[in-house]
XYZ file of C-alpha atoms in Angstrom:
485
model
C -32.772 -29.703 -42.677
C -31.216 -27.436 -40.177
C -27.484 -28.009 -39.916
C -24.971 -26.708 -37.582
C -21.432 -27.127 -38.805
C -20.105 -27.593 -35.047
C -20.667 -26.372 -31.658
C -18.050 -24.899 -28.982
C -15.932 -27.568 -27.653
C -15.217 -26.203 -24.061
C -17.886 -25.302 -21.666
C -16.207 -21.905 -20.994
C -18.903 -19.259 -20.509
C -18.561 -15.616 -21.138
C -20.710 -12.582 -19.959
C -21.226 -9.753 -22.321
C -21.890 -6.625 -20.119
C -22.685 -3.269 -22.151
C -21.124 -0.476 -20.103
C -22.194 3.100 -20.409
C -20.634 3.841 -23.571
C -22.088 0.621 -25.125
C -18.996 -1.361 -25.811
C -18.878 -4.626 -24.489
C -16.547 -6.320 -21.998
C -16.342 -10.159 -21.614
C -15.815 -12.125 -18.334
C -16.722 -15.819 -17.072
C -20.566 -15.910 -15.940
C -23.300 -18.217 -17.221
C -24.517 -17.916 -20.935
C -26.349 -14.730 -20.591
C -26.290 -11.359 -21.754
C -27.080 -8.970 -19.225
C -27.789 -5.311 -20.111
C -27.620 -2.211 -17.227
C -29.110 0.928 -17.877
C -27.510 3.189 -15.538
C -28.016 6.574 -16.876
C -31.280 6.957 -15.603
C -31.713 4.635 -11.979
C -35.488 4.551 -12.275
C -34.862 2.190 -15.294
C -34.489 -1.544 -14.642
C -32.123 -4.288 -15.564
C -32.816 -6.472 -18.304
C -31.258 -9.645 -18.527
C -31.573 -11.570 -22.135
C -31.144 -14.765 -22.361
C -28.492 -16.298 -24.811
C -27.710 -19.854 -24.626
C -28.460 -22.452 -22.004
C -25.940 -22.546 -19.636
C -22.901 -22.064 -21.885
C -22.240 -20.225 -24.974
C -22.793 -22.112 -28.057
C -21.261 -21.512 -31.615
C -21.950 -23.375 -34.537
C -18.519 -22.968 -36.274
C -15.421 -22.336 -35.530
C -14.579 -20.273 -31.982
C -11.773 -18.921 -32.461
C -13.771 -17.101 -35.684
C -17.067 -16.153 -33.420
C -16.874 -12.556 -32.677
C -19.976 -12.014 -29.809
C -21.455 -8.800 -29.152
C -21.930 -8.492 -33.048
C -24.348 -8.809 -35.764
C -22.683 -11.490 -38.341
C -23.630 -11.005 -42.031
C -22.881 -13.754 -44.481
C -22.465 -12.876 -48.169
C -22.381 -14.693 -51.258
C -21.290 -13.252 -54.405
C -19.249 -10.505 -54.878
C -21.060 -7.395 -53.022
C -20.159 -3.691 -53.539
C -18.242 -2.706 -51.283
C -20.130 0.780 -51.054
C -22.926 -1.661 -49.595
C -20.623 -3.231 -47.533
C -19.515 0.011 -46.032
C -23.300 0.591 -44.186
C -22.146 -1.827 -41.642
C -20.455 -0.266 -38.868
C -17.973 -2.440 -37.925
C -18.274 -2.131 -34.167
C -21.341 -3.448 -34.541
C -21.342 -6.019 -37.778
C -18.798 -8.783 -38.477
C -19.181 -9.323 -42.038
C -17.985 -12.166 -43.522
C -17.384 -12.645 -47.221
C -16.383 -15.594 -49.565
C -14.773 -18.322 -48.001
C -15.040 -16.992 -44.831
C -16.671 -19.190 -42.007
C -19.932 -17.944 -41.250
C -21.884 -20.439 -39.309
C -23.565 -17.952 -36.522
C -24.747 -15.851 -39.362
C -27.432 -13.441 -38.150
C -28.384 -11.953 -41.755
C -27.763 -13.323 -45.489
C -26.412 -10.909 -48.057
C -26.782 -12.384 -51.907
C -27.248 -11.613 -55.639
C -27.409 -14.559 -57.875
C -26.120 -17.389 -55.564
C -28.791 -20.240 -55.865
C -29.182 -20.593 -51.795
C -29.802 -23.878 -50.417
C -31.698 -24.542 -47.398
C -29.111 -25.972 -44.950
C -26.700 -23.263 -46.090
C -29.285 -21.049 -43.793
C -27.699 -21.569 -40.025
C -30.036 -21.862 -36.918
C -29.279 -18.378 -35.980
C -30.385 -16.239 -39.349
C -32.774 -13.873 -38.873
C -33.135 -12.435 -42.534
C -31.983 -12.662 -45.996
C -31.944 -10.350 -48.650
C -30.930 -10.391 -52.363
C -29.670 -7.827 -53.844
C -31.459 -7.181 -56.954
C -34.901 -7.467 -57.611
C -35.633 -11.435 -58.382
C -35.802 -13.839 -55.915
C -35.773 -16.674 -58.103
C -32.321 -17.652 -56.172
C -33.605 -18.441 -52.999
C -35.930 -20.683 -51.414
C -38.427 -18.085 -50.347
C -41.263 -20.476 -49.689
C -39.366 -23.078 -47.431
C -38.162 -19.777 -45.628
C -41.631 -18.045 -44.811
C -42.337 -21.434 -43.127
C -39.255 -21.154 -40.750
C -40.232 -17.415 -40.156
C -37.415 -15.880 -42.033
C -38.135 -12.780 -43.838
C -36.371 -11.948 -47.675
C -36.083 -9.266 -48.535
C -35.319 -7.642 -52.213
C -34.135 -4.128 -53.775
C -37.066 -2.787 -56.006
C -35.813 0.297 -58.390
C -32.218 -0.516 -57.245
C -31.178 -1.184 -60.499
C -34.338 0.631 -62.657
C -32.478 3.229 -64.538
C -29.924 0.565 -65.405
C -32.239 -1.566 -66.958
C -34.426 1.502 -68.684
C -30.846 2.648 -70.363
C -30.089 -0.878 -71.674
C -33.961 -1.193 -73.088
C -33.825 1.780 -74.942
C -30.276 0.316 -76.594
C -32.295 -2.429 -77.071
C -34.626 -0.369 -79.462
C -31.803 0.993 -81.136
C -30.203 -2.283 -81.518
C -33.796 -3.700 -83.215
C -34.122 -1.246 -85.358
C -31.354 0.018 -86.993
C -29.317 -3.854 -87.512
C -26.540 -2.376 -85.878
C -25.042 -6.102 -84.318
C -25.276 -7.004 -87.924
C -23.410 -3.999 -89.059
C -20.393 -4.408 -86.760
C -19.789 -8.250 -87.697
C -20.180 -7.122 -91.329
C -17.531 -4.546 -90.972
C -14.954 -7.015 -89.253
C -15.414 -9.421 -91.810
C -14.791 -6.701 -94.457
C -11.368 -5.534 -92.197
C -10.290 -8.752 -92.107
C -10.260 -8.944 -96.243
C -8.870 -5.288 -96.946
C -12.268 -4.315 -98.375
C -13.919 -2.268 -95.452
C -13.330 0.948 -97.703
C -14.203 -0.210 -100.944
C -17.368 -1.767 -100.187
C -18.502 0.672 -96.892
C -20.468 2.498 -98.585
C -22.199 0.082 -101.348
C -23.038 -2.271 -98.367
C -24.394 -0.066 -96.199
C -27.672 -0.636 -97.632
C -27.830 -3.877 -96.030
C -28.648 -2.340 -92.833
C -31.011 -0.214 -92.784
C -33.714 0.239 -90.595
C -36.354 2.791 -89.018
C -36.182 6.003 -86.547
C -38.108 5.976 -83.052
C -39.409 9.235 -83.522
C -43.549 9.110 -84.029
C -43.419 5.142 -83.212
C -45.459 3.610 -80.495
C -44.039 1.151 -77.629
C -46.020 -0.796 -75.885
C -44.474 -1.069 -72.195
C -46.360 -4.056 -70.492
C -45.558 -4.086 -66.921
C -45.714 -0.555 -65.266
C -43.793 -0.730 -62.143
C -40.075 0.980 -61.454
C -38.332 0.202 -64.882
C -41.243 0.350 -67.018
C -42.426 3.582 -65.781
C -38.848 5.053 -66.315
C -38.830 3.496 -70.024
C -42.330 5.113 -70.512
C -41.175 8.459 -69.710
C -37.514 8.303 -71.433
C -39.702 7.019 -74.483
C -41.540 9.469 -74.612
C -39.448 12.595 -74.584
C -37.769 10.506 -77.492
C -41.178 11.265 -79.359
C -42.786 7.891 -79.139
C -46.324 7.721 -78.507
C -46.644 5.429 -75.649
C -49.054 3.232 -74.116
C -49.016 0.366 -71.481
C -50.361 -2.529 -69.272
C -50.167 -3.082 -65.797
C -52.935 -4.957 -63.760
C -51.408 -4.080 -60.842
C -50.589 -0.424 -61.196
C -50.177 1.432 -57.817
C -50.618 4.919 -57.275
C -47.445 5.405 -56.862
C -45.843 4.078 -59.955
C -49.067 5.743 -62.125
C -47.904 9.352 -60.747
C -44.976 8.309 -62.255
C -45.896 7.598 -65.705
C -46.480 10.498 -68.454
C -49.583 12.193 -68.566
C -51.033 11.511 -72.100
C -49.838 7.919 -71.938
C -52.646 5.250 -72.935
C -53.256 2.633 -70.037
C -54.992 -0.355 -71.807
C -56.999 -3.184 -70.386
C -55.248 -6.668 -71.545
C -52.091 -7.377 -73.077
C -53.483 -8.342 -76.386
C -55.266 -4.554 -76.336
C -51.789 -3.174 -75.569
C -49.302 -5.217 -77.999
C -51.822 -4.462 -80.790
C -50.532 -1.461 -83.595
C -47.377 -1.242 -81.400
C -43.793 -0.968 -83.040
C -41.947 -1.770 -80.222
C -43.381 -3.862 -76.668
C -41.399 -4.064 -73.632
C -41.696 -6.808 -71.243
C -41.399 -5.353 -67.504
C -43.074 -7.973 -65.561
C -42.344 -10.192 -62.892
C -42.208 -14.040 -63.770
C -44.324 -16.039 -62.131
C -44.594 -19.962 -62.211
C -47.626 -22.290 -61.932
C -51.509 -21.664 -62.781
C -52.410 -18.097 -63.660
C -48.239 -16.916 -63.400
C -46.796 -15.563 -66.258
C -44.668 -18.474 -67.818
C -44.730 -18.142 -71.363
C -47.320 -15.522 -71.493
C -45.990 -14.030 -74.764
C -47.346 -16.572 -76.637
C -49.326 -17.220 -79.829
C -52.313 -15.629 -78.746
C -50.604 -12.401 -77.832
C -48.309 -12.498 -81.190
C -51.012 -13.234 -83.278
C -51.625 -9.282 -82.369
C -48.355 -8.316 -83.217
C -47.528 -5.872 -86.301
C -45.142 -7.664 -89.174
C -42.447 -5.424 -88.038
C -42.718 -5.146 -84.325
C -39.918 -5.258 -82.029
C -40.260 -7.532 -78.658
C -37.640 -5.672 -75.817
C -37.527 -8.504 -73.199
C -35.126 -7.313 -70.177
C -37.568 -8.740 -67.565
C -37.476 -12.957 -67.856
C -36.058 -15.230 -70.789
C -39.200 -17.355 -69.508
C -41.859 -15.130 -70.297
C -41.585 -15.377 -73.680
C -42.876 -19.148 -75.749
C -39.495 -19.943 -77.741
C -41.096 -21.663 -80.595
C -43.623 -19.065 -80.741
C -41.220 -16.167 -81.096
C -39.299 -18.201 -83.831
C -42.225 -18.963 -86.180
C -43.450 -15.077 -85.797
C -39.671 -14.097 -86.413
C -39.414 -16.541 -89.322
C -42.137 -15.502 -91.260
C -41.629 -11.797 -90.927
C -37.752 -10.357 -91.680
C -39.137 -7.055 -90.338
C -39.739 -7.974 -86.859
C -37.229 -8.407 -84.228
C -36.436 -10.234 -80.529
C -34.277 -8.334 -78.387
C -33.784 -10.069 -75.361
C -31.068 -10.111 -72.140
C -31.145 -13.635 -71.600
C -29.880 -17.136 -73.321
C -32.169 -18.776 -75.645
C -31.565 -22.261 -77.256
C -34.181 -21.891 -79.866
C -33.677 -18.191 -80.866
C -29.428 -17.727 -80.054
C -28.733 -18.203 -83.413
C -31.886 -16.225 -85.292
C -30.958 -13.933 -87.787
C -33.756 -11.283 -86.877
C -33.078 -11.600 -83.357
C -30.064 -10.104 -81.044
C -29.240 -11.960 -77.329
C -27.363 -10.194 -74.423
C -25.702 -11.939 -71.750
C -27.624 -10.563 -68.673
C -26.521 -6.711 -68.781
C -29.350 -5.504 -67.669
C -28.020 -4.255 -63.447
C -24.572 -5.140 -64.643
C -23.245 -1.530 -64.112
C -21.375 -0.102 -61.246
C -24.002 2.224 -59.983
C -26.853 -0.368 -60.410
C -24.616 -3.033 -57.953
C -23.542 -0.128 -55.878
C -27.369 1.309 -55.093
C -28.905 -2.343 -55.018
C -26.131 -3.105 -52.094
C -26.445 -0.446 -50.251
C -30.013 -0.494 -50.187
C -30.207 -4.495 -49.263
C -27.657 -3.611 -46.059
C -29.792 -0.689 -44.770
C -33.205 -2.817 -44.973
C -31.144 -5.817 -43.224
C -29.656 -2.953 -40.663
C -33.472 -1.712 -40.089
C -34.696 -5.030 -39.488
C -31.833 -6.227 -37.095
C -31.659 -3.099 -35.135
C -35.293 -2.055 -35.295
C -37.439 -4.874 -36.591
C -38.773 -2.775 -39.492
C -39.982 -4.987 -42.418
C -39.925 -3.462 -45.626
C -39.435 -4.577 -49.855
C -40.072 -8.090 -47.607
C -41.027 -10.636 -50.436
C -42.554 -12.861 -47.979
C -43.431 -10.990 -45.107
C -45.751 -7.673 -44.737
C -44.046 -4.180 -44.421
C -44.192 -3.088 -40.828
C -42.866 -0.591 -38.582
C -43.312 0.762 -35.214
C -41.948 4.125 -33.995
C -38.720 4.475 -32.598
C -38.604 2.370 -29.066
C -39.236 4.690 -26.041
C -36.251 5.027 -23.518
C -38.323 2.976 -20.967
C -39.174 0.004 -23.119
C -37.547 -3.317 -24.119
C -38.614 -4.260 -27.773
C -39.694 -7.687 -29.013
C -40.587 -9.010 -32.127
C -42.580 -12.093 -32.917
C -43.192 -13.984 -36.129
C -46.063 -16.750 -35.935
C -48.214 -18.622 -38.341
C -51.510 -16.396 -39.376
C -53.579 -17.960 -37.553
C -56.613 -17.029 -35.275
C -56.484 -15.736 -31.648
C -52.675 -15.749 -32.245
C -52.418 -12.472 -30.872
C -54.337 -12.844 -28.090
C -52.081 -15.570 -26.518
C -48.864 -12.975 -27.168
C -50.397 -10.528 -25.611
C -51.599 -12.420 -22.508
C -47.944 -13.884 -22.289
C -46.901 -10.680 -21.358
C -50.008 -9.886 -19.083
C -48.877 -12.949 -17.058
C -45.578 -11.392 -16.409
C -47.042 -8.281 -15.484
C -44.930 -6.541 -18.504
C -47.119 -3.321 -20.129
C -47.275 -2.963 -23.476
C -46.858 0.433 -24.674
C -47.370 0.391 -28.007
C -47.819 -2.399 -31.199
C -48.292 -3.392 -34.365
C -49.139 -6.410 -36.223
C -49.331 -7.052 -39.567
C -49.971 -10.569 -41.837
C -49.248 -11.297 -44.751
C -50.280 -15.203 -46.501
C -49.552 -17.628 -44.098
C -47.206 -15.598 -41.882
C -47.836 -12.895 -39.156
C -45.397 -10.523 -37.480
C -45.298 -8.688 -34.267
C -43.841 -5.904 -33.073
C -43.951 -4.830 -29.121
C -42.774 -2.100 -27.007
C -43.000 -3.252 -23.424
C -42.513 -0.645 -20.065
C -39.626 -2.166 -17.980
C -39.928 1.333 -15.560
C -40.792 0.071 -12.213
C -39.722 -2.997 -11.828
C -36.528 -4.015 -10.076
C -35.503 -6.548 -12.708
C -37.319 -7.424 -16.069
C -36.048 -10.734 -16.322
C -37.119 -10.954 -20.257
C -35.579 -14.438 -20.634
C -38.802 -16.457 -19.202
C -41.561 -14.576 -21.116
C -39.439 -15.049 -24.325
C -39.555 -18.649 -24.021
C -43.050 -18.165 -22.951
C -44.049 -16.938 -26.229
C -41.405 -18.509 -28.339
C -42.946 -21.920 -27.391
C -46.914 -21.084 -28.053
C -47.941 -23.210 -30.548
C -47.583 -21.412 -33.917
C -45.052 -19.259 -32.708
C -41.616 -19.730 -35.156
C -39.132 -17.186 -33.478
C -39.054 -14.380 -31.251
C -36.223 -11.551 -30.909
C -36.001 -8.969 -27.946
C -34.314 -5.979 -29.571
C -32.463 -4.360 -26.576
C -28.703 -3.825 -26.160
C -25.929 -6.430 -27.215
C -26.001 -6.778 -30.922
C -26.464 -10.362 -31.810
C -28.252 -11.409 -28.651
C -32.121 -12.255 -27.777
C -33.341 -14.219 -30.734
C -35.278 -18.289 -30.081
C -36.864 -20.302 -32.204
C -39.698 -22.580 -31.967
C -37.849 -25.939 -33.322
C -40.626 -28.022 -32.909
C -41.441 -31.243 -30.442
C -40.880 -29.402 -27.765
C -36.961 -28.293 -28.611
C -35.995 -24.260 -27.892
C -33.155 -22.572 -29.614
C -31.632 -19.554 -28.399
């Protein structure tokens, strides 16, 4: 359920103004937000609605900072990413901080729950590339976009998969305990070099990986593989065009996993995880082991799920050759002598947190201040050319549904309001709209009614008129009748 931790205990009203230079001025008025363009007089006011009849907060007042966008984070975010948000126009509010008229959600690995999403959020978006953490599902049905970071943290991951070659085939884990254990006795010099023999292993060079999964990391670990002098080959059902310009030129694109896996000395797993019928939940499996060679190394930095336990551990025990190499916990294979578990290293470097960050605050910034969509997990990439001077933008998320358009459009028709230019895109269930409407000519553009207009069409969820006052213009469809703004 929706919750709102409070609302503002006085009925005090304030009016946000925007003078020339764009700051914003507060006096007593009724709860709206009216916006004057007076560099050019042939331009109209537009008055946006923001709250019925007084202002209302849904934390604490004294902490509500209007006339901004608020961004909520969870985690610890770079503060590189941080730094995108211009402070005169984003209140950012991190840890403990109350946040309860949060416009935007900013996340890595927090597990979000539903009523820690306020009324007011327009967006959320994880950075990193899983969105495993956040009810994306539940959040497409209340019209909120998520967004994630693809190739944020690629080369990251690409570094720590070729260690992870290294690592499973040379015994080196097994090395270093051996040598502490021989420090610890006083024998490391005496027996270095007649124990060494214990660990040996094989050279990349002239080997073949297998890279299943062909998208921003597995590209990169293609082409690093290669210039190793590995003959590569891979899998990707879904390869774009981009990501195949990106993959070496002799490299061997199979048909099927099984085709790819088989006569390869090292396969790694760079695909998304995907539950239910036809996902990709245990898709390394028997049938796709029983191509594996005695001595082939399985690199999984992708999903600890992808990969049937018990499966891995009968291969593993009846071949000492082969090795599992994988970046997350396993209580079957932890303990495995021919297999070596990371705790989660793959984006856990400075640059990989720093890019990821940054790049989650500029797609939240393009959304909030344009209405762009894009790396949306939920909701199609659009985008509309910058707003012309004369023009008010909205934006409109409804369910896909037929003739939905139509009534939008004719909303605006009714108010004798112009579009000037559109787009609209759907993706699954959802729909989005964006709208450039003329305001020249008209003596006031009172934007407020034809908001709530569309806001309330059946299958509309929420509506935002992108003009002026950060923070301001954005309803929701509740449902039964009930209109937030």
């Amino acid at each position: 359920m929706w919750k709102s931790s409070g609302r503002l205990a006085s009925a005090t009203s304030r009016l946000l103004k925007t003078t020339n230079n764009g700051r914003l001025a507060a006096g007593k008025a009724a709860a709206a937000a009216t916006i004057s363009t007076t560099s050019r007089c042939e331009f109209a006011d537009v008055q946006v609605e923001h709250g019925r009849g007084k202002w209302m907060t849904y934390g604490d007042v004294e902490n509500y900072k209007p006339g901004k966008f608020q961004i909520k984070t969870f985690n610890k975010i770079s503060p590189l990413g941080l730094a995108r948000f211009d402070p005169e126009d984003y209140d950012v509010r991190s840890g403990d901080s109350e946040a309860a008229n949060a416009h935007a959600i900013l996340l890595r690995s927090y597990k979000l729950q539903e009523d820690e999403v306020p009324k007011t959020c327009r967006a959320i978006a994880r950075c990193g590339a899983g969105t495993n953490n956040v009810p994306v599902a539940r959040m497409t049905e209340l019209g909120i976009p998520v967004f994630n970071t693809p190739g944020a943290n690629a080369n990251a991951v690409k570094e720590l998969v070729l260690c992870g070659m290294l690592l499973g085939s040379r015994r080196v884990v097994d090395g270093v305990n051996h040598m502490k254990s021989l420090g610890e006795q006083g024998l490391a010099k005496e027996r270095v070099e007649k124990d060494k023999a214990l660990f040996g292993g094989q050279e990349l060079t002239g080997k073949t990986l297998s890279v299943v999964g062909l998208g921003h990391i597995g590209s990169a670990t293609a082409r690093d593989a290669q210039s190793l002098g590995m003959k590569v080959k891979g899998y990707d059902p879904g390869l774009s065009v981009k990501s195949a310009l990106k993959l070496p030129r002799d490299l061997q694109l199979c048909d099927s996993i099984a085709s790819a896996v088989s006569g390869a000395d090292y396969i790694s797993l760079n695909i998304p995880y995907i539950k239910g019928e036809g996902g990709t939940h245990g898709i390394i499996g028997k049938d796709v082991i029983s191509h594996f060679q005695p001595s082939t190394v399985l690199l999984n930095f992708a999903r600890g799920e992808l990969v049937d336990s018990e499966a891995m551990k009968e291969y593993l025990d009846a071949n000492d050759a082969a090795r599992y190499v994988s970046d997350f916990p396993d209580d079957t294979l932890w303990d495995h002598k021919n297999s070596v578990v990371l705790p989660h290293l793959g984006a856990s470097t400075a640059e990989a947190e720093d890019a990821a960050a940054s790049m989650a605050a500029d797609t939240i910034r393009d959304f909030l201040e344009t209405g762009t969509i894009k790396n949306s997990v939920n909701f199609p990439d659009t985008s509309l050319s910058d707003r012309p001077e004369n023009a008010v933008r909205f934006t409109v998320v409804n369910k896909n549904l037929p003739g939905m358009l139509a009534l939008i459009t004719e909303a605006f028709a009714q108010s004798q309001l112009n579009i000037l230019q559109q787009v609209n895109h759907s993706r699954g269930e959802v729909a989005y709209n964006v709208l450039d409407v003329d305001k020249a000519g008209h003596t006031v553009v009172d934007v407020k009614s034809v908001q709530e207009k569309i806001t309330m069409l059946d299958g509309v969820l929420s509506s935002r008129i992108i003009y002026g006052t950060p923070g301001t213009g954005f309803a929701r469809n509740l449902g039964d009748g009930e209109y937030f703004v």
